PDB file of C-alpha atoms and ligand atoms in Angstrom:
ATOM      1  CA  MET A 264      23.650  63.129  -9.926  1.00  0.00           C
ATOM      2  CA  LYS A 265      26.876  61.100 -10.776  1.00  0.00           C
ATOM      3  CA  ILE A 266      28.413  59.020  -8.148  1.00  0.00           C
ATOM      4  CA  GLU A 267      31.979  60.136  -8.249  1.00  0.00           C
ATOM      5  CA  ASP A 268      33.240  58.452  -4.969  1.00  0.00           C
ATOM      6  CA  LYS A 269      31.838  55.090  -4.316  1.00  0.00           C
ATOM      7  CA  SER A 270      33.720  54.850  -1.090  1.00  0.00           C
ATOM      8  CA  ALA A 271      31.278  57.321   0.287  1.00  0.00           C
ATOM      9  CA  PHE A 272      28.774  54.429   0.432  1.00  0.00           C
ATOM     10  CA  ARG A 273      28.544  51.007   2.000  1.00  0.00           C
ATOM     11  CA  ILE A 274      26.307  48.488   0.579  1.00  0.00           C
ATOM     12  CA  ASP A 275      24.631  46.210   3.193  1.00  0.00           C
ATOM     13  CA  THR A 276      23.604  42.711   1.624  1.00  0.00           C
ATOM     14  CA  LEU A 277      19.929  42.163   1.659  1.00  0.00           C
ATOM     15  CA  PHE A 278      19.652  39.026  -0.561  1.00  0.00           C
ATOM     16  CA  ASP A 279      22.898  37.361  -1.412  1.00  0.00           C
ATOM     17  CA  ALA A 280      23.822  35.562  -4.600  1.00  0.00           C
ATOM     18  CA  ASP A 281      23.007  32.015  -3.392  1.00  0.00           C
ATOM     19  CA  THR A 282      19.712  32.997  -1.991  1.00  0.00           C
ATOM     20  CA  ILE A 283      18.651  34.581  -5.143  1.00  0.00           C
ATOM     21  CA  ALA A 284      19.792  31.683  -7.311  1.00  0.00           C
ATOM     22  CA  ALA A 285      17.890  29.152  -5.111  1.00  0.00           C
ATOM     23  CA  ARG A 286      14.748  31.295  -5.357  1.00  0.00           C
ATOM     24  CA  ASN A 287      15.082  31.645  -9.187  1.00  0.00           C
ATOM     25  CA  ARG A 288      15.024  27.851  -9.507  1.00  0.00           C
ATOM     26  CA  GLU A 289      11.899  27.882  -7.314  1.00  0.00           C
ATOM     27  CA  LEU A 290      10.348  30.540  -9.405  1.00  0.00           C
ATOM     28  CA  ALA A 291      11.232  28.739 -12.746  1.00  0.00           C
ATOM     29  CA  ASP A 292       9.624  25.522 -11.376  1.00  0.00           C
ATOM     30  CA  LYS A 293       6.397  27.442 -10.554  1.00  0.00           C
ATOM     31  CA  ILE A 294       6.338  29.292 -13.984  1.00  0.00           C
ATOM     32  CA  ALA A 295       6.978  25.943 -15.800  1.00  0.00           C
ATOM     33  CA  SER A 296       4.024  24.354 -13.993  1.00  0.00           C
ATOM     34  CA  ALA A 297       1.747  27.048 -15.311  1.00  0.00           C
ATOM     35  CA  GLY A 298       1.697  25.610 -18.765  1.00  0.00           C
ATOM     36  CA  LEU A 299       2.278  28.713 -20.672  1.00  0.00           C
ATOM     37  CA  ASP A 300       2.988  27.458 -24.217  1.00  0.00           C
ATOM     38  CA  ASN A 301       4.712  29.515 -26.844  1.00  0.00           C
ATOM     39  CA  LEU A 302       5.978  31.670 -24.180  1.00  0.00           C
ATOM     40  CA  LEU A 303       7.607  35.084 -24.700  1.00  0.00           C
ATOM     41  CA  VAL A 304       9.713  36.468 -21.760  1.00  0.00           C
ATOM     42  CA  VAL A 305       9.775  40.261 -21.954  1.00  0.00           C
ATOM     43  CA  ALA A 306      12.382  41.880 -19.782  1.00  0.00           C
ATOM     44  CA  VAL A 307      11.456  45.346 -18.487  1.00  0.00           C
ATOM     45  CA  LEU A 308      14.725  47.263 -18.831  1.00  0.00           C
ATOM     46  CA  LYS A 309      17.068  48.328 -17.462  1.00  0.00           C
ATOM     47  CA  GLY A 310      16.838  47.011 -14.000  1.00  0.00           C
ATOM     48  CA  SER A 311      15.660  43.560 -14.744  1.00  0.00           C
ATOM     49  CA  PHE A 312      18.440  42.508 -17.160  1.00  0.00           C
ATOM     50  CA  VAL A 313      20.525  40.501 -14.658  1.00  0.00           C
ATOM     51  CA  PHE A 314      17.369  38.808 -12.976  1.00  0.00           C
ATOM     52  CA  THR A 315      16.013  38.105 -16.446  1.00  0.00           C
ATOM     53  CA  ALA A 316      19.156  36.475 -17.656  1.00  0.00           C
ATOM     54  CA  ASP A 317      19.479  34.203 -14.582  1.00  0.00           C
ATOM     55  CA  LEU A 318      15.665  33.429 -14.532  1.00  0.00           C
ATOM     56  CA  LEU A 319      15.891  32.369 -18.192  1.00  0.00           C
ATOM     57  CA  ARG A 320      18.689  29.906 -17.460  1.00  0.00           C
ATOM     58  CA  ALA A 321      16.596  28.657 -14.587  1.00  0.00           C
ATOM     59  CA  LEU A 322      13.569  28.228 -16.916  1.00  0.00           C
ATOM     60  CA  TYR A 323      15.934  26.024 -19.166  1.00  0.00           C
ATOM     61  CA  GLY A 324      16.597  23.993 -16.112  1.00  0.00           C
ATOM     62  CA  ALA A 325      12.782  23.672 -15.711  1.00  0.00           C
ATOM     63  CA  ASN A 326      12.573  22.513 -19.245  1.00  0.00           C
ATOM     64  CA  LEU A 327      10.975  25.610 -20.804  1.00  0.00           C
ATOM     65  CA  SER A 328      12.395  27.189 -24.006  1.00  0.00           C
ATOM     66  CA  PRO A 329      10.927  30.686 -24.223  1.00  0.00           C
ATOM     67  CA  GLU A 330      11.616  33.420 -26.664  1.00  0.00           C
ATOM     68  CA  VAL A 331      13.003  36.681 -25.163  1.00  0.00           C
ATOM     69  CA  ASP A 332      12.382  40.260 -25.936  1.00  0.00           C
ATOM     70  CA  PHE A 333      13.054  43.568 -24.264  1.00  0.00           C
ATOM     71  CA  ILE A 334      11.123  46.747 -23.456  1.00  0.00           C
ATOM     72  CA  SER A 335      12.604  49.761 -21.843  1.00  0.00           C
ATOM     73  CA  LEU A 336      10.193  51.669 -19.604  1.00  0.00           C
ATOM     74  CA  SER A 337      11.031  54.613 -17.460  1.00  0.00           C
ATOM     75  CA  SER A 338       9.331  55.798 -14.429  1.00  0.00           C
ATOM     76  CA  TYR A 339      12.118  56.704 -12.290  1.00  0.00           C
ATOM     77  CA  ARG A 340      14.330  59.140 -14.118  1.00  0.00           C
ATOM     78  CA  SER A 341      17.642  59.474 -12.298  1.00  0.00           C
ATOM     79  CA  GLY A 342      16.240  60.587  -8.899  1.00  0.00           C
ATOM     80  CA  LEU A 343      14.961  58.364  -6.102  1.00  0.00           C
ATOM     81  CA  GLU A 344      11.252  59.356  -6.539  1.00  0.00           C
ATOM     82  CA  SER A 345       8.833  57.973  -9.130  1.00  0.00           C
ATOM     83  CA  SER A 346       7.394  60.650 -11.519  1.00  0.00           C
ATOM     84  CA  GLY A 347       4.145  58.803 -11.800  1.00  0.00           C
ATOM     85  CA  GLU A 348       4.318  58.687 -15.598  1.00  0.00           C
ATOM     86  CA  VAL A 349       5.417  55.671 -17.497  1.00  0.00           C
ATOM     87  CA  GLU A 350       7.150  56.045 -20.918  1.00  0.00           C
ATOM     88  CA  ILE A 351       8.320  53.613 -23.559  1.00  0.00           C
ATOM     89  CA  LEU A 352      11.917  54.308 -24.149  1.00  0.00           C
ATOM     90  CA  ARG A 353      12.510  51.287 -26.387  1.00  0.00           C
ATOM     91  CA  ASP A 354       9.764  48.900 -27.603  1.00  0.00           C
ATOM     92  CA  VAL A 355       9.769  45.149 -28.150  1.00  0.00           C
ATOM     93  CA  GLU A 356      10.237  43.792 -31.724  1.00  0.00           C
ATOM     94  CA  THR A 357       7.928  40.799 -31.323  1.00  0.00           C
ATOM     95  CA  ASP A 358       4.424  40.607 -32.484  1.00  0.00           C
ATOM     96  CA  VAL A 359       2.770  39.541 -29.108  1.00  0.00           C
ATOM     97  CA  LYS A 360      -0.663  38.823 -30.600  1.00  0.00           C
ATOM     98  CA  GLY A 361      -1.875  35.368 -29.386  1.00  0.00           C
ATOM     99  CA  ARG A 362       1.299  34.897 -27.329  1.00  0.00           C
ATOM    100  CA  ASN A 363       1.601  34.033 -23.623  1.00  0.00           C
ATOM    101  CA  VAL A 364       3.825  36.841 -22.305  1.00  0.00           C
ATOM    102  CA  LEU A 365       5.874  36.808 -18.960  1.00  0.00           C
ATOM    103  CA  LEU A 366       6.908  40.282 -18.020  1.00  0.00           C
ATOM    104  CA  VAL A 367       9.952  40.293 -15.807  1.00  0.00           C
ATOM    105  CA  ASP A 368      10.793  43.309 -13.715  1.00  0.00           C
ATOM    106  CA  ASP A 369      13.122  43.912 -10.913  1.00  0.00           C
ATOM    107  CA  ILE A 370      10.924  45.780  -8.383  1.00  0.00           C
ATOM    108  CA  LEU A 371       7.128  46.009  -8.087  1.00  0.00           C
ATOM    109  CA  GLU A 372       6.622  49.230  -6.091  1.00  0.00           C
ATOM    110  CA  SER A 373       3.697  51.633  -6.818  1.00  0.00           C
ATOM    111  CA  GLY A 374       2.654  49.178  -9.556  1.00  0.00           C
ATOM    112  CA  ARG A 375       2.436  51.866 -12.216  1.00  0.00           C
ATOM    113  CA  THR A 376       5.198  50.284 -14.395  1.00  0.00           C
ATOM    114  CA  LEU A 377       3.800  46.771 -14.317  1.00  0.00           C
ATOM    115  CA  ALA A 378       0.175  48.075 -14.772  1.00  0.00           C
ATOM    116  CA  PHE A 379       1.289  50.056 -17.850  1.00  0.00           C
ATOM    117  CA  ALA A 380       3.170  47.020 -19.315  1.00  0.00           C
ATOM    118  CA  LYS A 381       0.311  44.583 -18.669  1.00  0.00           C
ATOM    119  CA  ASP A 382      -2.254  46.998 -20.357  1.00  0.00           C
ATOM    120  CA  LEU A 383       0.112  47.436 -23.314  1.00  0.00           C
ATOM    121  CA  PHE A 384       0.529  43.822 -24.104  1.00  0.00           C
ATOM    122  CA  SER A 385      -3.142  42.953 -23.429  1.00  0.00           C
ATOM    123  CA  ALA A 386      -4.154  45.745 -25.819  1.00  0.00           C
ATOM    124  CA  ARG A 387      -1.759  44.264 -28.438  1.00  0.00           C
ATOM    125  CA  GLY A 388      -3.626  41.016 -28.243  1.00  0.00           C
ATOM    126  CA  ALA A 389      -1.475  38.813 -26.073  1.00  0.00           C
ATOM    127  CA  SER A 390      -3.377  35.690 -24.994  1.00  0.00           C
ATOM    128  CA  LYS A 391      -2.078  35.953 -21.452  1.00  0.00           C
ATOM    129  CA  VAL A 392       0.095  38.494 -19.732  1.00  0.00           C
ATOM    130  CA  ALA A 393       1.810  37.071 -16.569  1.00  0.00           C
ATOM    131  CA  SER A 394       4.355  38.847 -14.375  1.00  0.00           C
ATOM    132  CA  CYS A 395       7.389  37.992 -12.326  1.00  0.00           C
ATOM    133  CA  VAL A 396       9.316  40.435 -10.246  1.00  0.00           C
ATOM    134  CA  LEU A 397      12.330  39.864  -8.131  1.00  0.00           C
ATOM    135  CA  LEU A 398      11.214  42.150  -5.316  1.00  0.00           C
ATOM    136  CA  ASP A 399       7.881  43.235  -4.053  1.00  0.00           C
ATOM    137  CA  LYS A 400       7.541  46.406  -2.091  1.00  0.00           C
ATOM    138  CA  ALA A 401       3.872  45.532  -1.269  1.00  0.00           C
ATOM    139  CA  ASN A 402       3.140  48.422   1.108  1.00  0.00           C
ATOM    140  CA  LYS A 403       4.057  51.015  -1.566  1.00  0.00           C
ATOM    141  CA  ARG A 404       1.300  50.203  -4.046  1.00  0.00           C
ATOM    142  CA  VAL A 405      -0.538  53.031  -5.681  1.00  0.00           C
ATOM    143  CA  VAL A 406      -2.171  50.963  -8.408  1.00  0.00           C
ATOM    144  CA  ASP A 407      -4.054  47.759  -7.396  1.00  0.00           C
ATOM    145  CA  ILE A 408      -1.848  45.124  -9.000  1.00  0.00           C
ATOM    146  CA  ASP A 409       0.144  42.147  -7.781  1.00  0.00           C
ATOM    147  CA  ALA A 410       2.747  40.016  -9.677  1.00  0.00           C
ATOM    148  CA  ASP A 411       1.933  36.425 -10.491  1.00  0.00           C
ATOM    149  CA  TYR A 412       5.325  35.486  -9.221  1.00  0.00           C
ATOM    150  CA  PHE A 413       7.663  37.413  -6.897  1.00  0.00           C
ATOM    151  CA  GLY A 414      11.180  36.456  -5.471  1.00  0.00           C
ATOM    152  CA  PHE A 415      11.248  38.282  -2.157  1.00  0.00           C
ATOM    153  CA  GLU A 416       9.244  40.753  -0.205  1.00  0.00           C
ATOM    154  CA  CYS A 417      11.297  43.893   0.086  1.00  0.00           C
ATOM    155  CA  PRO A 418      11.437  46.291   2.891  1.00  0.00           C
ATOM    156  CA  ASP A 419      10.795  50.050   2.071  1.00  0.00           C
ATOM    157  CA  VAL A 420      14.412  50.806   1.465  1.00  0.00           C
ATOM    158  CA  PHE A 421      16.304  51.898  -1.713  1.00  0.00           C
ATOM    159  CA  VAL A 422      18.064  48.781  -3.095  1.00  0.00           C
ATOM    160  CA  VAL A 423      20.880  48.330  -5.716  1.00  0.00           C
ATOM    161  CA  GLY A 424      22.825  45.549  -7.322  1.00  0.00           C
ATOM    162  CA  TYR A 425      21.882  42.481  -9.367  1.00  0.00           C
ATOM    163  CA  GLY A 426      21.158  44.959 -12.258  1.00  0.00           C
ATOM    164  CA  MET A 427      19.484  47.636 -10.172  1.00  0.00           C
ATOM    165  CA  ASP A 428      21.228  51.051  -9.862  1.00  0.00           C
ATOM    166  CA  MET A 429      21.532  54.307  -8.039  1.00  0.00           C
ATOM    167  CA  ALA A 430      22.220  57.058 -10.430  1.00  0.00           C
ATOM    168  CA  HIS A 431      23.659  54.453 -12.951  1.00  0.00           C
ATOM    169  CA  SER A 432      26.014  52.851 -10.417  1.00  0.00           C
ATOM    170  CA  PHE A 433      26.057  49.551  -8.613  1.00  0.00           C
ATOM    171  CA  ARG A 434      24.262  47.395 -11.241  1.00  0.00           C
ATOM    172  CA  GLU A 435      27.336  45.083 -11.283  1.00  0.00           C
ATOM    173  CA  LEU A 436      26.924  43.844  -7.798  1.00  0.00           C
ATOM    174  CA  PRO A 437      26.047  40.101  -7.723  1.00  0.00           C
ATOM    175  CA  PHE A 438      23.710  40.586  -4.782  1.00  0.00           C
ATOM    176  CA  VAL A 439      20.799  42.799  -3.679  1.00  0.00           C
ATOM    177  CA  GLY A 440      21.989  45.489  -1.250  1.00  0.00           C
ATOM    178  CA  VAL A 441      20.901  48.538   0.540  1.00  0.00           C
ATOM    179  CA  VAL A 442      22.908  51.736   0.176  1.00  0.00           C
ATOM    180  CA  VAL A 443      24.158  53.359   3.234  1.00  0.00           C
ATOM    181  CA  GLN A 444      26.016  56.625   3.129  1.00  0.00           C
ATOM    182  CA  GLU A 445      29.110  56.231   5.214  1.00  0.00           C
ATOM    183  CA  ASN A 446      29.058  59.629   6.650  1.00  0.00           C
ATOM    184  CA  GLU A 447      25.543  59.055   7.989  1.00  0.00           C
ATOM    185  CA  ILE A 448      26.688  56.001  10.225  1.00  0.00           C
TER     186      ILE A 448
HETATM  187  P1  5GP B 668       6.779  51.208  -9.908  1.00  0.00           P
HETATM  188  O1  5GP B 668       6.149  51.784 -11.239  1.00  0.00           O
HETATM  189  O2  5GP B 668       6.251  49.761  -9.532  1.00  0.00           O
HETATM  190  O3  5GP B 668       6.566  52.245  -8.788  1.00  0.00           O
HETATM  191  O4  5GP B 668       8.195  51.190 -10.197  1.00  0.00           O
HETATM  192  C1  5GP B 668       8.960  50.147 -10.079  1.00  0.00           C
HETATM  193  C2  5GP B 668      10.339  50.599 -10.671  1.00  0.00           C
HETATM  194  O5  5GP B 668      10.914  51.519  -9.938  1.00  0.00           O
HETATM  195  C3  5GP B 668      11.252  49.360 -10.623  1.00  0.00           C
HETATM  196  O6  5GP B 668      11.156  48.609 -11.852  1.00  0.00           O
HETATM  197  C4  5GP B 668      12.665  50.047 -10.484  1.00  0.00           C
HETATM  198  O7  5GP B 668      13.038  50.408 -11.690  1.00  0.00           O
HETATM  199  C5  5GP B 668      12.248  51.301  -9.736  1.00  0.00           C
HETATM  200  N1  5GP B 668      12.586  51.120  -8.253  1.00  0.00           N
HETATM  201  C6  5GP B 668      11.560  51.132  -7.233  1.00  0.00           C
HETATM  202  N2  5GP B 668      12.280  50.871  -6.068  1.00  0.00           N
HETATM  203  C7  5GP B 668      13.509  50.936  -6.349  1.00  0.00           C
HETATM  204  C8  5GP B 668      14.697  50.723  -5.477  1.00  0.00           C
HETATM  205  O8  5GP B 668      14.714  50.478  -4.236  1.00  0.00           O
HETATM  206  N3  5GP B 668      15.941  50.659  -6.183  1.00  0.00           N
HETATM  207  C9  5GP B 668      16.028  50.861  -7.530  1.00  0.00           C
HETATM  208  N4  5GP B 668      17.266  50.845  -8.045  1.00  0.00           N
HETATM  209  N5  5GP B 668      15.028  51.037  -8.319  1.00  0.00           N
HETATM  210  C10 5GP B 668      13.762  50.940  -7.732  1.00  0.00           C
HETATM  211 MG1   MG B 669      12.077  49.194 -13.621  1.00  0.00          MG
END
């Protein structure tokens, strides 16, 4: 699916930019107080790239100077439903042995993506694998896993913006919103 006509959709704001920025500062303070030395932040792409960039600068404000790497995992293909399988599309370049790793993802839903990533970095010998997600859809969990840090509880709706997409669109929005199809109103 490609979204040819964005005017067919309205985006209702769920979390605005100021609210997200304030929460990022709180998360950074909590992460800083965990005393994770030699920290490696791993952004789980693509959806987390905006959140990770903002969280990283909030971590600077909390006096942390982590290294950063990226892993691209797919669970969602281009439809709305999860396939259930997680695949590495692009791997990190860093040797994580003995490192404290903070996985950063956009949304924790079934938990399959985060569980896969945690197992992967643990198996590679990371000292600790902590996790931080922007949004937690807690009642959608299939795997028994929780994030160490999360920004907001998210209702069971499909969200876009702040790095998150619907069929490759809407990542540029500076807020998190819900897609409403105009002809369904
Ligand atoms: P999980 O493996 O926890 O089910 O999958 C979480 C991943 O599914 C998220 O990182 C995100 O990529 C995708 N996802 C889950 N819910 C949504 C949503 O409402 N909007 C978007 N854009 N992606 C979602
Ligand atoms: Mg994701």
